[in-house]
Coordinates of C-alpha atoms in Angstrom, one line a residue:
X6 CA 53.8 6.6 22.2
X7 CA 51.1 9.4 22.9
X8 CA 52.2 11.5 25.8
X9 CA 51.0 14.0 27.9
X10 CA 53.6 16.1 27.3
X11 CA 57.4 15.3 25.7
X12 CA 60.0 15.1 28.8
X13 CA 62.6 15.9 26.6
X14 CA 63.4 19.4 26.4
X15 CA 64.3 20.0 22.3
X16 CA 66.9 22.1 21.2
X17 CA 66.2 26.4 21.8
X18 CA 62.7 24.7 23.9
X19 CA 62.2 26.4 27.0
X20 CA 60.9 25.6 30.2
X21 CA 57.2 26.4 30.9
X22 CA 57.9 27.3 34.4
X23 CA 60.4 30.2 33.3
X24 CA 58.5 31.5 30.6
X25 CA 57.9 35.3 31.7
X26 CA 54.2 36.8 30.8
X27 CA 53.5 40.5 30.5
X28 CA 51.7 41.5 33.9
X29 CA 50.7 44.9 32.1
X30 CA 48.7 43.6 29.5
X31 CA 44.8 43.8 29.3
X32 CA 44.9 40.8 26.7
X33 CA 43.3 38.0 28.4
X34 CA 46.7 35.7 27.1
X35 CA 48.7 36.2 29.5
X36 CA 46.0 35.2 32.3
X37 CA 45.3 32.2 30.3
X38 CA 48.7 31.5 30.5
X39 CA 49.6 32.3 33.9
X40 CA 46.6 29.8 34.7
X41 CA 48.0 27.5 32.7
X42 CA 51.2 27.9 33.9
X43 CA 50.3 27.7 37.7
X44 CA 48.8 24.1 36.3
X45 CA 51.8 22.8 35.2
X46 CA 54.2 24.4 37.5
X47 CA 52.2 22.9 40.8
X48 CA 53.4 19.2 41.4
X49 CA 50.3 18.1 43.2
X50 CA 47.7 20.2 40.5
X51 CA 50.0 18.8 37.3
X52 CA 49.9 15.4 38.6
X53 CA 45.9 15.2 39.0
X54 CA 44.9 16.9 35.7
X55 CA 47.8 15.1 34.2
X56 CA 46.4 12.1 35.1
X57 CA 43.1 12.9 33.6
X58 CA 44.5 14.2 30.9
X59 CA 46.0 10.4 30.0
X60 CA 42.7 9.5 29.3
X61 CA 42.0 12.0 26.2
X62 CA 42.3 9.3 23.3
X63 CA 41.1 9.6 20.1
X64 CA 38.6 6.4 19.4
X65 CA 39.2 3.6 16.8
X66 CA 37.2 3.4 13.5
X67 CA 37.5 -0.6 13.2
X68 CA 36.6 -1.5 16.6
X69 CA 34.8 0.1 19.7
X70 CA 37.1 1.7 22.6
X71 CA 40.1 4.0 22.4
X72 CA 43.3 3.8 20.7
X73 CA 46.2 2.5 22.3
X74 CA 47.8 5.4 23.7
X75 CA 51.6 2.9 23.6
X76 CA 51.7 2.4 20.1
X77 CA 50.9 3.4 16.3
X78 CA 51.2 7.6 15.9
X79 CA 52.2 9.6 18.8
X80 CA 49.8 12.0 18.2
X81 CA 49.1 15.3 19.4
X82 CA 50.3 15.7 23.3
X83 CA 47.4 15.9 25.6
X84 CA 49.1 18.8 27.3
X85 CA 49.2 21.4 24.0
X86 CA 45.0 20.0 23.3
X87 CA 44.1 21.5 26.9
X88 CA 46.3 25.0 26.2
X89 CA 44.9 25.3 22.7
X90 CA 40.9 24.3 23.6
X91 CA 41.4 26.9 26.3
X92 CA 43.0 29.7 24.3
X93 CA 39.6 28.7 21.9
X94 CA 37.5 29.7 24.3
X95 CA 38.9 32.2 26.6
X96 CA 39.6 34.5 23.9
X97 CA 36.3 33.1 21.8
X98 CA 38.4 32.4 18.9
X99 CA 37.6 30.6 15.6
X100 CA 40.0 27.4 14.8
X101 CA 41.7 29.6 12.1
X102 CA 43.1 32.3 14.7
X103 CA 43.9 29.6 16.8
X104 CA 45.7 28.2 14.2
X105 CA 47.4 31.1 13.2
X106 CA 48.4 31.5 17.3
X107 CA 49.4 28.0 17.6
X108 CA 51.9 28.5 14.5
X109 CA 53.0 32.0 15.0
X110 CA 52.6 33.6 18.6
X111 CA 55.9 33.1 20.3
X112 CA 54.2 32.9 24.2
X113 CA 51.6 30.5 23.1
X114 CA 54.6 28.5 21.4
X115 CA 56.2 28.3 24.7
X116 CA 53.0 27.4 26.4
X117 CA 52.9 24.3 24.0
X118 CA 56.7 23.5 24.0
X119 CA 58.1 24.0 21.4
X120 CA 61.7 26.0 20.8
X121 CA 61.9 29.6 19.7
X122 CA 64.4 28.9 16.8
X123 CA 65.2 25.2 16.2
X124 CA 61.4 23.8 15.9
X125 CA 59.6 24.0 13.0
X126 CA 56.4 22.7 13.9
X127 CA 53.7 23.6 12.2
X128 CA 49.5 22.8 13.0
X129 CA 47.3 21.9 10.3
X130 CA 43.7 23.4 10.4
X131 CA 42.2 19.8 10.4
X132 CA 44.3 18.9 13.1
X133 CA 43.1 21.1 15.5
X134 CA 39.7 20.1 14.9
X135 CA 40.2 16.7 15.2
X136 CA 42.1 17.1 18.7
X137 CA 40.0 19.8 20.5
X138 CA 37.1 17.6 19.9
X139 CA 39.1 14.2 21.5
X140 CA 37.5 16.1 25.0
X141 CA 34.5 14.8 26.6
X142 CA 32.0 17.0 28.8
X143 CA 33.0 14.3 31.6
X144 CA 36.8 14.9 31.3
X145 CA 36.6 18.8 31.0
X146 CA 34.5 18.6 34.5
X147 CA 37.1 17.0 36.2
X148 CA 39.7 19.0 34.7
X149 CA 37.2 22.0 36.3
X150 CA 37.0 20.8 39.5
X151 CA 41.2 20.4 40.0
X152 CA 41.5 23.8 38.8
X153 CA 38.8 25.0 40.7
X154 CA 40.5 23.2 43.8
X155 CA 43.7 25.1 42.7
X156 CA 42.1 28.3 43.1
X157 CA 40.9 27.8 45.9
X158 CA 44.5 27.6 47.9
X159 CA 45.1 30.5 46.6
X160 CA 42.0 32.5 47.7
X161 CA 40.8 30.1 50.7
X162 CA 42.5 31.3 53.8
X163 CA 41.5 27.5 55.8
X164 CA 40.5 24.6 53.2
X165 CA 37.7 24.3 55.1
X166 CA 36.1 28.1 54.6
X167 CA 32.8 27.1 53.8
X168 CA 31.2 28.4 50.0
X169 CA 28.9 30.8 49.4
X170 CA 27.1 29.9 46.0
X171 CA 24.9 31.4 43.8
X172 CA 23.4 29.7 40.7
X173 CA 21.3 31.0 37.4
X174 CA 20.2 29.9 34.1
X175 CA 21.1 31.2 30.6
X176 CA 20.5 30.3 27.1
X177 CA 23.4 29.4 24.9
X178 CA 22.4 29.9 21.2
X179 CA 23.0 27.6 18.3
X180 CA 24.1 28.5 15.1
X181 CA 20.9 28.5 12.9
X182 CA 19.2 30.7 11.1
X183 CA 15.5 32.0 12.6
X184 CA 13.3 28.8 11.5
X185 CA 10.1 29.0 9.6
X186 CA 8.7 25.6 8.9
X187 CA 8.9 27.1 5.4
X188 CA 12.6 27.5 5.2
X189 CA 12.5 24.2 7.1
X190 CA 11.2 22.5 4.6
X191 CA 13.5 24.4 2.2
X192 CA 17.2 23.0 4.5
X193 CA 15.4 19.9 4.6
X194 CA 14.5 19.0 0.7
X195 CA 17.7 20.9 -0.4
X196 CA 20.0 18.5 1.3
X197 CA 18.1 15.7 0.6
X198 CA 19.0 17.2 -3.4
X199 CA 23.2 17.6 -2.5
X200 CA 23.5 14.4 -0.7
X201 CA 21.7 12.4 -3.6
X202 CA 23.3 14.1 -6.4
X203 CA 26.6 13.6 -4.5
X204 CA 26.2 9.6 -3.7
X205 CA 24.5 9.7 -7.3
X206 CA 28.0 10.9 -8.2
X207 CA 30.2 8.4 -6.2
X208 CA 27.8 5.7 -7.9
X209 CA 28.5 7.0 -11.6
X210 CA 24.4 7.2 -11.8
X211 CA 23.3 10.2 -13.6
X212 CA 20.2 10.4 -12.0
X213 CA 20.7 13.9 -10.3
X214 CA 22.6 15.4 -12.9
X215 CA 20.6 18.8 -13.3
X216 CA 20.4 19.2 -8.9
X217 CA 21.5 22.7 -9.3
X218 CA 18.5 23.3 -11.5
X219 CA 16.4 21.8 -9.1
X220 CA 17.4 23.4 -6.2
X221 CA 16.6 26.9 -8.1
X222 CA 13.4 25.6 -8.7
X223 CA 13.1 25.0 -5.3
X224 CA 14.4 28.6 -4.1
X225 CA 12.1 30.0 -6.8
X226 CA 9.0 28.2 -5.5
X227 CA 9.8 29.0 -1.7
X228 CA 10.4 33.1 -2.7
X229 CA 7.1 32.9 -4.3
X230 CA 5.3 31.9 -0.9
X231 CA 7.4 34.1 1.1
X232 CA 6.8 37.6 -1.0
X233 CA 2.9 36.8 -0.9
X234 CA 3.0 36.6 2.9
X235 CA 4.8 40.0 2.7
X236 CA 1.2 41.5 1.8
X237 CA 0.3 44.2 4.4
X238 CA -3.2 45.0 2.6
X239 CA -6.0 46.3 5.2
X240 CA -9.1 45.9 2.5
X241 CA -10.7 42.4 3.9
X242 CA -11.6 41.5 0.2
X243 CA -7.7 41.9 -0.8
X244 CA -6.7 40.2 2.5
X245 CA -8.8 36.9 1.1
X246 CA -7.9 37.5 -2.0
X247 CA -4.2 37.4 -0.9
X248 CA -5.0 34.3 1.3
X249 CA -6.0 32.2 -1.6
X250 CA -3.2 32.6 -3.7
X251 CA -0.9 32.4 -0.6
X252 CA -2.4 28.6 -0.2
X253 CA -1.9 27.7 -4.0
X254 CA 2.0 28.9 -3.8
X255 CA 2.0 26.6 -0.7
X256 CA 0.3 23.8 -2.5
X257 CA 2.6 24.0 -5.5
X258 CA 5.8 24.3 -3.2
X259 CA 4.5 21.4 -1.4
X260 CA 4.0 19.3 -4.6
X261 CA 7.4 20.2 -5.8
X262 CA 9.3 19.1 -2.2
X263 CA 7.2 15.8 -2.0
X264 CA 8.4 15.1 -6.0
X265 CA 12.1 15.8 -5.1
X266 CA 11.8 13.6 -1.9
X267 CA 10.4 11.3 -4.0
X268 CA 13.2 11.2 -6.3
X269 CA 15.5 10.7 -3.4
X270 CA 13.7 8.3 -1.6
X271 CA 13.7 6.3 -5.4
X272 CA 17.5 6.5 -5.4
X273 CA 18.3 5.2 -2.3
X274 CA 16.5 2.4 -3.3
X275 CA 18.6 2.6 -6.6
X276 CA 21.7 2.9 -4.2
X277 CA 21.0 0.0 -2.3
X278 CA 19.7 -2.6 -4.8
X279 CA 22.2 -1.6 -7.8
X280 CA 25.2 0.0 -6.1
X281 CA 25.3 -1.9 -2.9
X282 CA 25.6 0.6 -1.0
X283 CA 25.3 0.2 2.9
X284 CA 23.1 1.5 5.3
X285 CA 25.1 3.8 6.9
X286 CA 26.6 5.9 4.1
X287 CA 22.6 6.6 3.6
X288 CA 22.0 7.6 7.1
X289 CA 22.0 11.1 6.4
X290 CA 20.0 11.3 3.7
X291 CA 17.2 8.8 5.6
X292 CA 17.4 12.1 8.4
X293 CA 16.9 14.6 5.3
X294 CA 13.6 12.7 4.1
X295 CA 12.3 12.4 7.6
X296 CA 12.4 15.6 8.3
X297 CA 10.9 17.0 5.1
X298 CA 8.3 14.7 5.2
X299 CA 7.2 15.9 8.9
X300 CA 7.9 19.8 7.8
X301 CA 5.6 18.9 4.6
X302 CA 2.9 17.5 6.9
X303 CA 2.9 20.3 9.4
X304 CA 2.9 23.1 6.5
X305 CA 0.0 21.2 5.3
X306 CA -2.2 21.0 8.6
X307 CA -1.4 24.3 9.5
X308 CA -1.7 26.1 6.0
X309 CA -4.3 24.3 4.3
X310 CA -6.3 23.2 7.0
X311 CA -6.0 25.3 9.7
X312 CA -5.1 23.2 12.2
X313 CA -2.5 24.7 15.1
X314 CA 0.9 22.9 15.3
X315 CA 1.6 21.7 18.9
X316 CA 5.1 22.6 20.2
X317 CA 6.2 19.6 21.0
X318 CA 5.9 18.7 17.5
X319 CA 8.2 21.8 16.2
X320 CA 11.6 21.2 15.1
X321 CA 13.7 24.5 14.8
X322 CA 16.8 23.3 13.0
X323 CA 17.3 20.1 10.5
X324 CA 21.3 21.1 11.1
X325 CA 21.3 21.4 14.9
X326 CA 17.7 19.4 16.0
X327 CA 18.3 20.0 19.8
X328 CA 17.4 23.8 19.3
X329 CA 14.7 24.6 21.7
X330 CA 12.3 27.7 21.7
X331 CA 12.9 29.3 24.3
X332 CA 11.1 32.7 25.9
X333 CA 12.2 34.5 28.7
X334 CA 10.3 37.7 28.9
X335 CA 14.0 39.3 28.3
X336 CA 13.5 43.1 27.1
X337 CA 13.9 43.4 24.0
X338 CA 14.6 39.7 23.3
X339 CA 11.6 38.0 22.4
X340 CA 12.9 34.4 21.7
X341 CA 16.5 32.9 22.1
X342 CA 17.5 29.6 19.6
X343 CA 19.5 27.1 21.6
X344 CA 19.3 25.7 24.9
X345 CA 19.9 26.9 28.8
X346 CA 22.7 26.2 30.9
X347 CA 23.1 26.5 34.6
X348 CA 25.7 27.5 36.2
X349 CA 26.8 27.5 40.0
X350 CA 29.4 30.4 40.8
X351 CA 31.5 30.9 44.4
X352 CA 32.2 33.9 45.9
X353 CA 35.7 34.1 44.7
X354 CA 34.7 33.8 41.3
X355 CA 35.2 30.4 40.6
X356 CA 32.8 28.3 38.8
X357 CA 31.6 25.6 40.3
X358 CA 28.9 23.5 38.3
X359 CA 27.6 23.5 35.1
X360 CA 24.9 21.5 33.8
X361 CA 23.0 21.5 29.8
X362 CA 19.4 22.0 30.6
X363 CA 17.2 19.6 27.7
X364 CA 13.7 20.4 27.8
X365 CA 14.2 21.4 31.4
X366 CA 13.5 24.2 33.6
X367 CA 14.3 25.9 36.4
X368 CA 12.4 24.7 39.3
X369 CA 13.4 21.3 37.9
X370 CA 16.5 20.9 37.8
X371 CA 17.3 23.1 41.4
X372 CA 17.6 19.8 43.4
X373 CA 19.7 17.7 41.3
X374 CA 21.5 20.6 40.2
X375 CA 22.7 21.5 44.1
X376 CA 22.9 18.3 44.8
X377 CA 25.8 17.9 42.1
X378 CA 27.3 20.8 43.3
X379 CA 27.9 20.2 46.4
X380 CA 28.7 16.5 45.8
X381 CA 32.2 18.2 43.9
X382 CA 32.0 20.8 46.7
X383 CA 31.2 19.4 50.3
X384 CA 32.1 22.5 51.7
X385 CA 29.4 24.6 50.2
X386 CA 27.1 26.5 52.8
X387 CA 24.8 28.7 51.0
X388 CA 22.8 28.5 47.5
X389 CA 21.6 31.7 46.5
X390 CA 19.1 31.3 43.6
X391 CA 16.2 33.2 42.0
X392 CA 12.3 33.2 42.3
X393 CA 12.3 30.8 38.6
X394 CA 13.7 27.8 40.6
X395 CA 11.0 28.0 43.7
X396 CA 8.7 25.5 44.2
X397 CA 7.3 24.1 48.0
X398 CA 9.1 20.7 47.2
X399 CA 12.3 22.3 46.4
X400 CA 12.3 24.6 49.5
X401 CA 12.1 21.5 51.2
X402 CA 14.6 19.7 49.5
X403 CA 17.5 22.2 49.8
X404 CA 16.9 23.1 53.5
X405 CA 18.1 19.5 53.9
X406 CA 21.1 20.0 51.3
X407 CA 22.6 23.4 52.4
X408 CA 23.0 25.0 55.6
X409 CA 21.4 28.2 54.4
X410 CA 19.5 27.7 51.3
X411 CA 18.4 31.7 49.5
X412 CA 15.1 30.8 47.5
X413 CA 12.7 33.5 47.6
X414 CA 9.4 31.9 47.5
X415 CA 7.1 33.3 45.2
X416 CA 3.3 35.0 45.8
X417 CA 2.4 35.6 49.2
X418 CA 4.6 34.2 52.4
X419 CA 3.6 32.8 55.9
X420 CA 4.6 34.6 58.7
X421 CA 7.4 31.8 59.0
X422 CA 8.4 32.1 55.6
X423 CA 8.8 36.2 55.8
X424 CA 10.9 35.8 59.0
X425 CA 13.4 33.8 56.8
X426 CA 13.6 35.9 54.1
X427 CA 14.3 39.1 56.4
X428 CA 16.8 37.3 58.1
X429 CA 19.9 39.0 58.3
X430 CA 22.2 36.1 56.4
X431 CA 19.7 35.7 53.8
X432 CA 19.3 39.5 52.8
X433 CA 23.3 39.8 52.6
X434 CA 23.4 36.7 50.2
X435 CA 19.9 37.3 48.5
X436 CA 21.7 41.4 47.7
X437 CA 24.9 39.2 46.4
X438 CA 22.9 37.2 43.9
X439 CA 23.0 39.3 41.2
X440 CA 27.0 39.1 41.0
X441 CA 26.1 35.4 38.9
X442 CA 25.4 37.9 36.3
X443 CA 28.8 38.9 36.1
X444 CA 30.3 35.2 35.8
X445 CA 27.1 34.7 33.0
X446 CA 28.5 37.9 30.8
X447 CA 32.1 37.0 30.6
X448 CA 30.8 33.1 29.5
X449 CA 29.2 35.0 26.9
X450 CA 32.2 37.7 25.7
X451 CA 34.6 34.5 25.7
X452 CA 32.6 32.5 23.6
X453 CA 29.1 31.4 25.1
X454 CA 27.0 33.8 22.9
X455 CA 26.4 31.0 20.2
X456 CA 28.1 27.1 20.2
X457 CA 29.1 26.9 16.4
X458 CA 29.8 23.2 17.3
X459 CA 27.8 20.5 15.7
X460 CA 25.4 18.0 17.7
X461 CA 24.3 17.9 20.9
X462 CA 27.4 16.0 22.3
X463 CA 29.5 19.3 20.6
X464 CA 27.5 21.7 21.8
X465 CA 27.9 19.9 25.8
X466 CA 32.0 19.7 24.7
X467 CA 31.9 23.1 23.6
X468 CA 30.1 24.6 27.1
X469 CA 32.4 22.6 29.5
X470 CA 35.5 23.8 27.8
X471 CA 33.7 27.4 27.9
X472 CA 34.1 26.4 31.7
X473 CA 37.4 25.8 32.0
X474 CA 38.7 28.3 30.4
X475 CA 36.6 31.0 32.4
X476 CA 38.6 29.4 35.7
X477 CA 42.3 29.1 34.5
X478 CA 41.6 32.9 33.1
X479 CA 40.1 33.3 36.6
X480 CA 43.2 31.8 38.6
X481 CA 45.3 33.6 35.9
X482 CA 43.9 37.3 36.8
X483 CA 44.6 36.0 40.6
X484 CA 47.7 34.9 40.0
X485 CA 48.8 37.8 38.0
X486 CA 47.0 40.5 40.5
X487 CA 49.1 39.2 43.5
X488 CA 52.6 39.1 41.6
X489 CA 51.8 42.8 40.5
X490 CA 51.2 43.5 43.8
X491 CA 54.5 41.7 45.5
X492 CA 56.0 43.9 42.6
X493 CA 54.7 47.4 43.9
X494 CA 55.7 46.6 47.5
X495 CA 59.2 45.4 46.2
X496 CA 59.6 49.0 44.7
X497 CA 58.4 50.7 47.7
X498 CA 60.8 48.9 49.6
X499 CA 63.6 49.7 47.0
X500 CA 62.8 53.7 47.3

């Protein structure tokens, strides 16, 4: 039976609720686990995110729905998933340091229950990945909200203080290289080479037997095109010159992709009609040929003929496809590779809301975005945001949300409109805006730099636990600060 956590104590297994952290330490474990701790030691906090935390099931491969959480293979307890996907990303670790914590740290051990001396358990790599990725971006909000709630008794002097909010954007990067419809091409056609050979393999065809010779060929063809457009001639007849034979390696790297797709696309049909293969063992290589025939296509029109690509039609990654472009007019950062995420922070530190912006931008997403928040929130008073979420229809719209909505309007103001910025209330909130930036950098240190999860759905998982973690390390430092302080007092007392 899969539990939440075993309510049998093992031999040498200690009690979370006595396990003593070092309050001296400027690691950020011990505020993890003193967040963690205050979880599980609270009745009332335990019992809700337990409760969610009963519906973390792995799904079934024969048949659509979760697994039965009463029967077959216990599993791994839901409780040691949340401490380990938040250790992940509170101290931005890979899955082989976590590993390596999960099997030899003696705190975290505690944290996960297991005995000092008489268990022997020990975490395969694989099985981490397969249970940190069992959350859902659903799941990992509510688990936000009751931690967030949490904090909140603790800083909140009445439950019904109202919340001061401020919200931003950011890009969170993907892990891909810096794309060139080029080395597009090159990701796309290459892949399209391994997955056939390999299937080729499985099949006992020898149809791809010399792939590693064909993907040097490949390399060799796609070098050639990118040393010629190294050229940094000035004489216009050289610069032609130079053009002409940078359009004949492009024509000859072309012919060689579309002969090598064409290969593939001959083998699936092989695959199919002698192997028997099914569909969906050929569903990635049908995405490798569909993107090299559309990189093929755009090289064409744009190389050969001119023609400029339109953005919309751009991919930037054949690995991660929901890579966006995205410019901010950042100093000294021309372009980021990923996608933007908004975030809503309270004055305590908390955060509130996040939300994965797809082909979205600031001004539209303001509404819904507030609206969210303060659906998880009631109590919220004031949205602070910046001039990149101002438009007349969301001034409007948030003046009927919030009490006190911050949106400096952009260009010139009406007399009404400059006697609400210069209001007192606004001015105060408007100077505290810039603290979001704070709650934005330490996303980024513990983790939110780059998502080296796979897939949109990954990258969504990866953010949200990015979320959680920032709060239980935030209740963790609060936790931990007041403690050290009942400590000094205790001592003053003493002497």
């Amino acid at each position: 039976m899969r539990q939440i956590i075993d309510p049998q104590f093992q031999l040498g297994e200690q009690d979370i609720a006595a396990i003593e952290l070092d309050r001296k330490s400027r690691d950020d474990i011990p505020r993890l686990l003193r967040g963690l701790q205050f979880i599980y030691t609270e009745a009332a906090v335990r019992e809700r995110v337990f409760a969610i935390l009963a519906e973390v099931l792995p799904e079934r491969v024969d048949a659509p729905g979760a697994v039965s959480a009463d029967t077959g293979r216990p599993g791994m307890l839901q409780w040691r998933i949340l401490v380990l996907g938040t250790l992940r990303l509170g101290l931005n670790a890979d899955f082989d340091r976590i590993q390596e914590l999960a099997n030899q740290h003696a705190t975290i051990r505690q944290m996960l229950g297991h005995g000092e001396w008489a268990d022997d358990t020990r975490y395969a790599l694989q099985t981490l990945k397969d249970n940190l990725r069992l959350f859902t971006p659903e799941v990992l909000d509510r688990i936000n909200q009751e931690v967030v709630r949490a904090g909140h008794v603790l800083v909140k002097k009445s439950p019904d203080d109202a919340l001061e909010v401020r919200a931003d954007s950011f890009v969170v990067e993907t892990d891909v290289h810096f794309p060139t419809d080029l080395n597009l091409l090159a990701d796309a056609v290459r892949k399209a080479i391994e997955t056939s050979a390999e299937l080729c393999e499985q099949a006992k065809f020898s149809d791809w037997r010399q792939s590693a010779y064909n993907l040097r060929c490949l390399k060799q063809a796609l070098r050639r095109v990118q040393q010629l457009k190294r050229s940094t001639a000035q004489d216009e007849a050289k610069r032609e010159a130079r053009q002409g034979e940078i359009r004949q390696a492009c024509g000859d790297y072309l012919a060689l992709a579309e002969a090598f797709l064409e290969r593939a696309r001959l083998t699936r049909l092989k695959l199919v009609v002698e192997a028997q293969r099914p569909e969906v063992l050929l569903a990635p290589l049908d995405t490798y040929l569909t993107h090299g025939a559309r990189q093929i296509d755009q090289i064409r029109r744009r190389v050969l003929h001119g023609e400029r690509i339109p953005h919309g039609e751009k991919v930037f990654s054949i690995f991660q496809p929901h890579t966006e472009w995205i410019s901010k007019g950042k100093a000294g950062v021309a372009v980021e590779l990923g996608l933007r995420v908004a975030i809503s922070e309270d004055q305590y530190g908390f955060i509130l809301h996040h939300q994965v912006m797809e082909h979205t931008t600031d001004d539209q997403i303001a509404v819904p975005f507030v609206t969210a928040t303060c659906a998880r929130f009631p109590e919220t008073h004031s949205v602070s945001l910046d001039k990149g979420f101002h438009s007349p229809a969301n001034q409007q719209q948030l003046a009927q949300l919030v009490a006190l909505p911050v949106l400096p309007k952009k260009g010139k103001r009406s007399a009404a409109e400059w006697e609400r910025e210069h209001d007192p209330r606004f001015i105060r909130l408007r100077h505290r805006h810039s603290a979001v930036e704070s709650a934005i950098n330490a996303l980024e240190a513990h983790g939110l730099d780059v998502c080296p999860d796979h897939g949109l759905d990954g990258f969504k998982r990866y953010v949200a636990m990015a979320v959680v973690a920032r709060n239980v390390h935030r209740l963790g430092a609060i936790l931990l600060a007041a403690e050290a302080e009942q400590e000094r007092r205790r001592q003053r007392r003493a002497a």
